[in-house]
GROMACS .gro file of C-alpha atoms in nm:
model
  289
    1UNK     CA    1  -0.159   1.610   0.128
    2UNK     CA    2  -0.420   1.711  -0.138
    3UNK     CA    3  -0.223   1.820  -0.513
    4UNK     CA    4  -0.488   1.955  -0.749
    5UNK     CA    5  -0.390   2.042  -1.151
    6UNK     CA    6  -0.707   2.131  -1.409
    7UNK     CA    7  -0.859   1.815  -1.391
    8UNK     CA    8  -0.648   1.569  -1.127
    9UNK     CA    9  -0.626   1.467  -0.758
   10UNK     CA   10  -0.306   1.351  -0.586
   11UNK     CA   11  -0.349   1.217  -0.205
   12UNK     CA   12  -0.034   1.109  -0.063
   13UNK     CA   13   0.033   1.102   0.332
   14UNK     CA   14   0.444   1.233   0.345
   15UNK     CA   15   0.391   1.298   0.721
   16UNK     CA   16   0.284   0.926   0.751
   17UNK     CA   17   0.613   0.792   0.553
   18UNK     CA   18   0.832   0.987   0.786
   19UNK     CA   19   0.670   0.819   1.073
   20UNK     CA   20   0.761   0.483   0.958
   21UNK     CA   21   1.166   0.611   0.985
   22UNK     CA   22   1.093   0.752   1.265
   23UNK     CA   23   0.902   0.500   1.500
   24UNK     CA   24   0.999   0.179   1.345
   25UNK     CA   25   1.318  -0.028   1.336
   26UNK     CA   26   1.334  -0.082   0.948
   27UNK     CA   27   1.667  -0.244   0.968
   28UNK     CA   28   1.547  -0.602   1.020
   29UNK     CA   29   1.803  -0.718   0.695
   30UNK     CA   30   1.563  -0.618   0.433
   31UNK     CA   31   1.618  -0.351   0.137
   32UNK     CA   32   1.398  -0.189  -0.034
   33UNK     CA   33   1.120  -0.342  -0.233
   34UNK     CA   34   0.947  -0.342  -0.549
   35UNK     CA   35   0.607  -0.513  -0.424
   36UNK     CA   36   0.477  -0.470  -0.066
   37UNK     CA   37   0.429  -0.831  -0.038
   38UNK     CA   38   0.621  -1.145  -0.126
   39UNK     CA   39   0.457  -1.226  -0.490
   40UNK     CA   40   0.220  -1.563  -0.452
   41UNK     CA   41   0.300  -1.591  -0.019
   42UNK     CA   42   0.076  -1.571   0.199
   43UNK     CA   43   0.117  -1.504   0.556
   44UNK     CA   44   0.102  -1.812   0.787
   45UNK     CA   45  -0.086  -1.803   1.164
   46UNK     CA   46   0.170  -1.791   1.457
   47UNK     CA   47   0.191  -2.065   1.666
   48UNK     CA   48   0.187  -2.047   2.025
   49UNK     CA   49   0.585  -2.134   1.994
   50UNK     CA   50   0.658  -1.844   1.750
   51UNK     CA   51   0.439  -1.570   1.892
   52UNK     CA   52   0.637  -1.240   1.999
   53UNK     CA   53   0.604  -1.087   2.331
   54UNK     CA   54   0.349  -0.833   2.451
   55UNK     CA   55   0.525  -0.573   2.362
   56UNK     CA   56   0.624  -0.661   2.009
   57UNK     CA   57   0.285  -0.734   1.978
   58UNK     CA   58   0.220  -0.373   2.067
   59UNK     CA   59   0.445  -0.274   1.808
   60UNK     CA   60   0.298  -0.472   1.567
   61UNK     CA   61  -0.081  -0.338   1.592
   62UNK     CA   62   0.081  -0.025   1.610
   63UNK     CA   63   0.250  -0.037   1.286
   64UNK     CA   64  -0.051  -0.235   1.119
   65UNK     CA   65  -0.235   0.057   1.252
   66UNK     CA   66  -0.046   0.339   1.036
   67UNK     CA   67  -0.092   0.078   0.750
   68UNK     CA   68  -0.433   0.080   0.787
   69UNK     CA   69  -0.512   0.432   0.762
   70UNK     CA   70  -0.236   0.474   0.483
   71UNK     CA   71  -0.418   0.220   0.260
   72UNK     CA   72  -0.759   0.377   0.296
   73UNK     CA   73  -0.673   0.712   0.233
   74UNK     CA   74  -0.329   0.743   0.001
   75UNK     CA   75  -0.204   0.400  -0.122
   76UNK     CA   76  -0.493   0.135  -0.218
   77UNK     CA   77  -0.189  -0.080  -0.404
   78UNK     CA   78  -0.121  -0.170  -0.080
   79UNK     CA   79  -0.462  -0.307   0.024
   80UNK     CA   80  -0.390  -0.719   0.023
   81UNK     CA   81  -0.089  -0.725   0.209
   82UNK     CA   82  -0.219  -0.508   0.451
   83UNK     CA   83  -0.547  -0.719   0.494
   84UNK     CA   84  -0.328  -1.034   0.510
   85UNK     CA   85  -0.132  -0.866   0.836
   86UNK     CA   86  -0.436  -0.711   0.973
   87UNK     CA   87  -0.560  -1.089   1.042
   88UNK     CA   88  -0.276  -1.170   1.284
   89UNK     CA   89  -0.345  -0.871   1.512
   90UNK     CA   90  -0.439  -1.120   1.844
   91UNK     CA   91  -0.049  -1.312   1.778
   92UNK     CA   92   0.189  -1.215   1.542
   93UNK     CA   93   0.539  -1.383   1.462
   94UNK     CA   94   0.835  -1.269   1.393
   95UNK     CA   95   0.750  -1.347   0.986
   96UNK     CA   96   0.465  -1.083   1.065
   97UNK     CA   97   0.655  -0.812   1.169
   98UNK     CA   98   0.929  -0.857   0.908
   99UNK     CA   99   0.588  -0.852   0.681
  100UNK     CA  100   0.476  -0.541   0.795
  101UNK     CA  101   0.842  -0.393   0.768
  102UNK     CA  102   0.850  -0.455   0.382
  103UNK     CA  103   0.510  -0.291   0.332
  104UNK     CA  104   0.672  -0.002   0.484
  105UNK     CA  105   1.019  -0.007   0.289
  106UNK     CA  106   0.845  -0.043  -0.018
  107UNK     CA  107   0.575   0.297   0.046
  108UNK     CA  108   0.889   0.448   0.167
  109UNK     CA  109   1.080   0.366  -0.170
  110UNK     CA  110   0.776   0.520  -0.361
  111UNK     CA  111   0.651   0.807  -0.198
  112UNK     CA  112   0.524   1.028  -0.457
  113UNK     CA  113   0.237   0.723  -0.521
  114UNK     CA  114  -0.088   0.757  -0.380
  115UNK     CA  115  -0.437   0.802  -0.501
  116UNK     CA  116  -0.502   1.009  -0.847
  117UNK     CA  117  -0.822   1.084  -0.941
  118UNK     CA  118  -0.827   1.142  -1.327
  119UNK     CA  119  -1.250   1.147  -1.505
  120UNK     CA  120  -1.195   1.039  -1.836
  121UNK     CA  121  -1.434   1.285  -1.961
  122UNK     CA  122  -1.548   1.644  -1.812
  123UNK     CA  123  -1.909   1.738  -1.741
  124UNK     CA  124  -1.990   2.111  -1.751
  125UNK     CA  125  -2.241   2.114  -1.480
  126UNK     CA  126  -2.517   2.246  -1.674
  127UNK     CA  127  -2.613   1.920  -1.917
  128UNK     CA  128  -2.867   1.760  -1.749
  129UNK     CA  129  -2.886   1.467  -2.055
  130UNK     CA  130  -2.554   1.390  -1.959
  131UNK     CA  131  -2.528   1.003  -1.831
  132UNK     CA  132  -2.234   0.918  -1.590
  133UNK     CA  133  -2.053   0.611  -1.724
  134UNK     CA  134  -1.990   0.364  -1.407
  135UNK     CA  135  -1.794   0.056  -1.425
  136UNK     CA  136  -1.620  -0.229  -1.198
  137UNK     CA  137  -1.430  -0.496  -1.238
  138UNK     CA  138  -1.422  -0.825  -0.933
  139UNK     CA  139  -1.138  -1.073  -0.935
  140UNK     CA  140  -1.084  -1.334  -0.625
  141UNK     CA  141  -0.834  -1.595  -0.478
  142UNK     CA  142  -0.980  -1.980  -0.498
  143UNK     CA  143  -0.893  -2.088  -0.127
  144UNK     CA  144  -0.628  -1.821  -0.026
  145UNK     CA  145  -0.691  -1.917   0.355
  146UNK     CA  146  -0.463  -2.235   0.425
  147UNK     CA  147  -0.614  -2.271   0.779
  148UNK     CA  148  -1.005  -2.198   0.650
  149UNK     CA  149  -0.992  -2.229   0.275
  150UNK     CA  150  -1.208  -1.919   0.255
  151UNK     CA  151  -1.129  -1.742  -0.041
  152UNK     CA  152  -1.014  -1.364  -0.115
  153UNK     CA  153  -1.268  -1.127  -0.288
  154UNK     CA  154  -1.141  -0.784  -0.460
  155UNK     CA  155  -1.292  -0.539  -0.697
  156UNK     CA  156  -1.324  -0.179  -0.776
  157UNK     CA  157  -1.579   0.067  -0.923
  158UNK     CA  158  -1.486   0.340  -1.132
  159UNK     CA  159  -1.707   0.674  -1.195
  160UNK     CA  160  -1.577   0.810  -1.528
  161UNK     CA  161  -1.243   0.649  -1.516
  162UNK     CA  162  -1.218   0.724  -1.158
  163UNK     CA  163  -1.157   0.462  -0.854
  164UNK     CA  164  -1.394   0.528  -0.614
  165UNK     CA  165  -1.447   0.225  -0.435
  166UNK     CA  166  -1.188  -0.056  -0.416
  167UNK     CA  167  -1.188  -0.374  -0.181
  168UNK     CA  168  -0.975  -0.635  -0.065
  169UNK     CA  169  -1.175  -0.897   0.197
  170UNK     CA  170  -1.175  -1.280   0.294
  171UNK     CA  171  -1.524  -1.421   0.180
  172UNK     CA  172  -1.749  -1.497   0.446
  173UNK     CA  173  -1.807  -1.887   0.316
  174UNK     CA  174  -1.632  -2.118   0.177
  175UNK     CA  175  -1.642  -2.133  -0.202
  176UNK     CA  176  -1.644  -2.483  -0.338
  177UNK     CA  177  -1.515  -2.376  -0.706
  178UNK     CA  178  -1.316  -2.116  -0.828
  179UNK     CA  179  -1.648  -1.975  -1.079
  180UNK     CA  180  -1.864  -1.974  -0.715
  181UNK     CA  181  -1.521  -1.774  -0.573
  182UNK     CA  182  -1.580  -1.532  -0.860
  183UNK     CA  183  -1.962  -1.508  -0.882
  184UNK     CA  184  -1.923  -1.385  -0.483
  185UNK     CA  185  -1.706  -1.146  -0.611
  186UNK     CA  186  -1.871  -1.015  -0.878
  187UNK     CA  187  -2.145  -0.952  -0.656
  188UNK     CA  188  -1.990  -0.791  -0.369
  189UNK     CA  189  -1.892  -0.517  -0.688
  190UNK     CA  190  -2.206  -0.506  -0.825
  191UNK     CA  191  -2.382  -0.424  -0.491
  192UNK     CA  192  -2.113  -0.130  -0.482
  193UNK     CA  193  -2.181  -0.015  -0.847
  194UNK     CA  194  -2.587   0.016  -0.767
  195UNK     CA  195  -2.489   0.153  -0.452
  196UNK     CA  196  -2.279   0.448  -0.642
  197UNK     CA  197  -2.557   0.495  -0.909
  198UNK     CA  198  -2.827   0.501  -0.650
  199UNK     CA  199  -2.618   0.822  -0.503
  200UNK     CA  200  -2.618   0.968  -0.883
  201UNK     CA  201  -3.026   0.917  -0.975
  202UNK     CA  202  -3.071   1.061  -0.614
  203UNK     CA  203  -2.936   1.395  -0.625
  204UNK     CA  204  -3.113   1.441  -1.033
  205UNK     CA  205  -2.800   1.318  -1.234
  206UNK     CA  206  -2.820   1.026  -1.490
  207UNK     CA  207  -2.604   0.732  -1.527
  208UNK     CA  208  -2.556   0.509  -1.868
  209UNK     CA  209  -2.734   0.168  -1.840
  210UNK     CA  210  -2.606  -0.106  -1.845
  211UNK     CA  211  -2.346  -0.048  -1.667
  212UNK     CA  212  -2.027  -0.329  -1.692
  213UNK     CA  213  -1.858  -0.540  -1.506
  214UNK     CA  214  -1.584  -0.729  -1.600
  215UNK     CA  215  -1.477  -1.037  -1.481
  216UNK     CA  216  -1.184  -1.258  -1.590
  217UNK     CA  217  -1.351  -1.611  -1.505
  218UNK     CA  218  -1.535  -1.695  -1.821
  219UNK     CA  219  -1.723  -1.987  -1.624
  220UNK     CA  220  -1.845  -1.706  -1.382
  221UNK     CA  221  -1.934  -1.477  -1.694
  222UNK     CA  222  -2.103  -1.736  -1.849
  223UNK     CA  223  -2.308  -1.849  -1.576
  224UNK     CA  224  -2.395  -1.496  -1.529
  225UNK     CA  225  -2.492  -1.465  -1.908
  226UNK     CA  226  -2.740  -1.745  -1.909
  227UNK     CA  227  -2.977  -1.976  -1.726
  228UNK     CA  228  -2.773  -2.311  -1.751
  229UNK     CA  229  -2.698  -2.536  -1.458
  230UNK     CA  230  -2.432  -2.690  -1.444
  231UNK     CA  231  -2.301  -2.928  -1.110
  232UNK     CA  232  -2.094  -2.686  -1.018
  233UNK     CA  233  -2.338  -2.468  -0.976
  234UNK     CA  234  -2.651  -2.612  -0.873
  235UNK     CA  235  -2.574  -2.537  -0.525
  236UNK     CA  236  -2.549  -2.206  -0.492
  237UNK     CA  237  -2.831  -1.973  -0.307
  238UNK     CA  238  -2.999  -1.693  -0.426
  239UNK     CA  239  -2.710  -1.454  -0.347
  240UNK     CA  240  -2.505  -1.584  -0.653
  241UNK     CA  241  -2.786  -1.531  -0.866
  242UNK     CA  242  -2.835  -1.178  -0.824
  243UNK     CA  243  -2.606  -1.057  -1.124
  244UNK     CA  244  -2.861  -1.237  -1.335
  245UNK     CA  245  -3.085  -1.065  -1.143
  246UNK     CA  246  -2.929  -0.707  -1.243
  247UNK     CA  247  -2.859  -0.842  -1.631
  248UNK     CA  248  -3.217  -0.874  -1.662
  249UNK     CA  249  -3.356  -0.543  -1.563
  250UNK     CA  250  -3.092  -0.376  -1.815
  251UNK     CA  251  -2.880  -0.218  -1.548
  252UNK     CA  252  -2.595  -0.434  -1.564
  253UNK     CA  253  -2.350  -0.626  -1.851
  254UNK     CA  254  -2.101  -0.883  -1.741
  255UNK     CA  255  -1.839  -0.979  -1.950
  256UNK     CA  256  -1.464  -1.095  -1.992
  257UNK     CA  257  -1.162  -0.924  -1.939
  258UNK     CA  258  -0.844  -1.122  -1.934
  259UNK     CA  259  -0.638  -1.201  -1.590
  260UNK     CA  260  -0.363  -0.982  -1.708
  261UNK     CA  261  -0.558  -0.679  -1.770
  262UNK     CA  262  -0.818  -0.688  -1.468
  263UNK     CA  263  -0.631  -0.528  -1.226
  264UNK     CA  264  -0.891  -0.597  -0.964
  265UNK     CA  265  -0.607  -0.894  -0.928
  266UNK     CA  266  -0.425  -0.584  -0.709
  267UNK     CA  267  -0.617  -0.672  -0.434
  268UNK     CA  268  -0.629  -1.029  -0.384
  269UNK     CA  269  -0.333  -1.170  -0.413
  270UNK     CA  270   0.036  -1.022  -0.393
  271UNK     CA  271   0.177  -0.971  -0.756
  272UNK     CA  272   0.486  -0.979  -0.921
  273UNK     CA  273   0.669  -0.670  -0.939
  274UNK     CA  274   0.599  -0.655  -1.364
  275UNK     CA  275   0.223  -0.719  -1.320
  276UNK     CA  276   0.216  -0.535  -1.007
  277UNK     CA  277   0.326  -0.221  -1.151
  278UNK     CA  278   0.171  -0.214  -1.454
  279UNK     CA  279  -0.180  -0.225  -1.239
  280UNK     CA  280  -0.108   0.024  -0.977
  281UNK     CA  281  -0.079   0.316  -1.270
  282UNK     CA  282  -0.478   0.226  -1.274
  283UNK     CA  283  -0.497   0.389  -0.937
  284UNK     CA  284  -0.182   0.579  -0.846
  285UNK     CA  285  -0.066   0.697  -1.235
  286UNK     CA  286   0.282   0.699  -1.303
  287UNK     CA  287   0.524   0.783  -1.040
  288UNK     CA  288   0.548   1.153  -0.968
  289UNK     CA  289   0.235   1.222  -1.176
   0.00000   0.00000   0.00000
């Protein structure tokens, strides 16, 4: 469901929501929550001992499934816990499903939320010396995988105020320092921010250089700042090095916003419900707006 005002987007997915009544056995001895996942948890792998039978499995992947599509489309606060159950899709346990279940309650509790997209400023269409303003902001999880101490990435880039790319994913190696987590982050975002202004400078329109990125590591900001090595850091590849890269050539600025104000934090780890909700106005305004 698409609600346009003047300037403003609402997506929201009602039909979805009354799916999850209808299709799902929500009566597992939970209520109704304020987060959609248990604030610093994260979801353990099933043992051969605890895993469900095929057909709660089924009803798992199935539920995970409407998840899925909900997060992508209508609610990206729910993005982390989602990814988290999305890994246990080949054996899930009991703790899983009851998992899934509160991500459920909790869209059901706030169903007016879902994506707004609000431009801070308005372009007339004609002003061809107008310079689109994009941003993004990385944040990651030191060694959120207990069984392969991979770290979580997440970020989000923002085109005049508005989210249009956010991300929630396990890093593909393992970081060996919570500034290397970051750096990977920061990247992954980056990529995504030249990816967005490549689309603008393409089709004739101008975007404001440097663009920023904010980051709430200052050991990652500073190593993107400067040309120091430090032992921490003298191991990583190329790859980490490419935000210098960027900084260089003018199309990029990295610097420091604090961990209680990036709320690229949304998607890596699972919040509690007072710093939850103060981020997801970021992406979903305030409820019934």
């Amino acid at each position: 469901k698409v609600d346009r005002e003047e300037s403003k987007f609402k997506f929201t997915q009602p039909v979805m929501l009354q799916s999850f009544n209808d299709e799902f056995d929500l009566k597992d001895g939970g209520t109704a929550c304020d987060t959609p996942g248990d604030p610093g948890k994260t979801l353990p792998v099933a043992t051969d001992e605890e895993r469900v039978i095929p057909r709660m499995l089924t009803y798992f992947r199935k539920g995970v499934g409407k998840l899925l599509h909900m997060m992508r489309w209508s609610r990206p606060e729910i993005y982390n816990p989602v990814r988290d159950l999305s890994r246990h899709m080949k054996g899930c346990s009991k703790v899983h499903i009851k998992a899934m279940h509160r991500v459920m309650r909790y869209c059901l509790k706030y169903p007016n939320r879902g994506w707004r997209l609000k431009p801070d400023r308005k372009w007339n269409g004609k002003d061809r010396n107008f310079k689109f303003r994009i941003s993004g902001r990385s944040d990651s999880d030191y060694a959120n995988c207990p069984t392969t101490r991979r770290s979580v990435t997440g970020y989000s880039v923002f085109l005049e105020g508005v989210p249009i790319m956010v991300k929630s994913l396990m890093q593909k190696i393992v970081a060996l320092s919570v500034t290397e987590a970051e750096i990977n982050a920061g990247v992954a975002c980056a990529q995504e921010m030249i990816f967005a202004m490549r689309i603008l400078l393409s089709i004739g329109l101008k975007v404001e250089l440097p663009m920023v990125l904010e980051m709430d590591n200052k050991g990652a900001v500073d190593h993107c700042n400067n040309h120091s090595v430090g032992g921490r850091t003298k191991h990583m590849e190329v790859k980490q090095l490419y935000l210098r890269q960027l900084k260089e050539k003018g199309l990029l600025k990295v610097q420091w916003r604090g961990g209680d104000e990036n709320d690229a934090d949304l998607f890596t780890k699972n919040l509690p419900a007072a710093t939850f909700h103060k981020h997801v106005k970021v992406y979903c305004g305030e409820d019934g707006d």
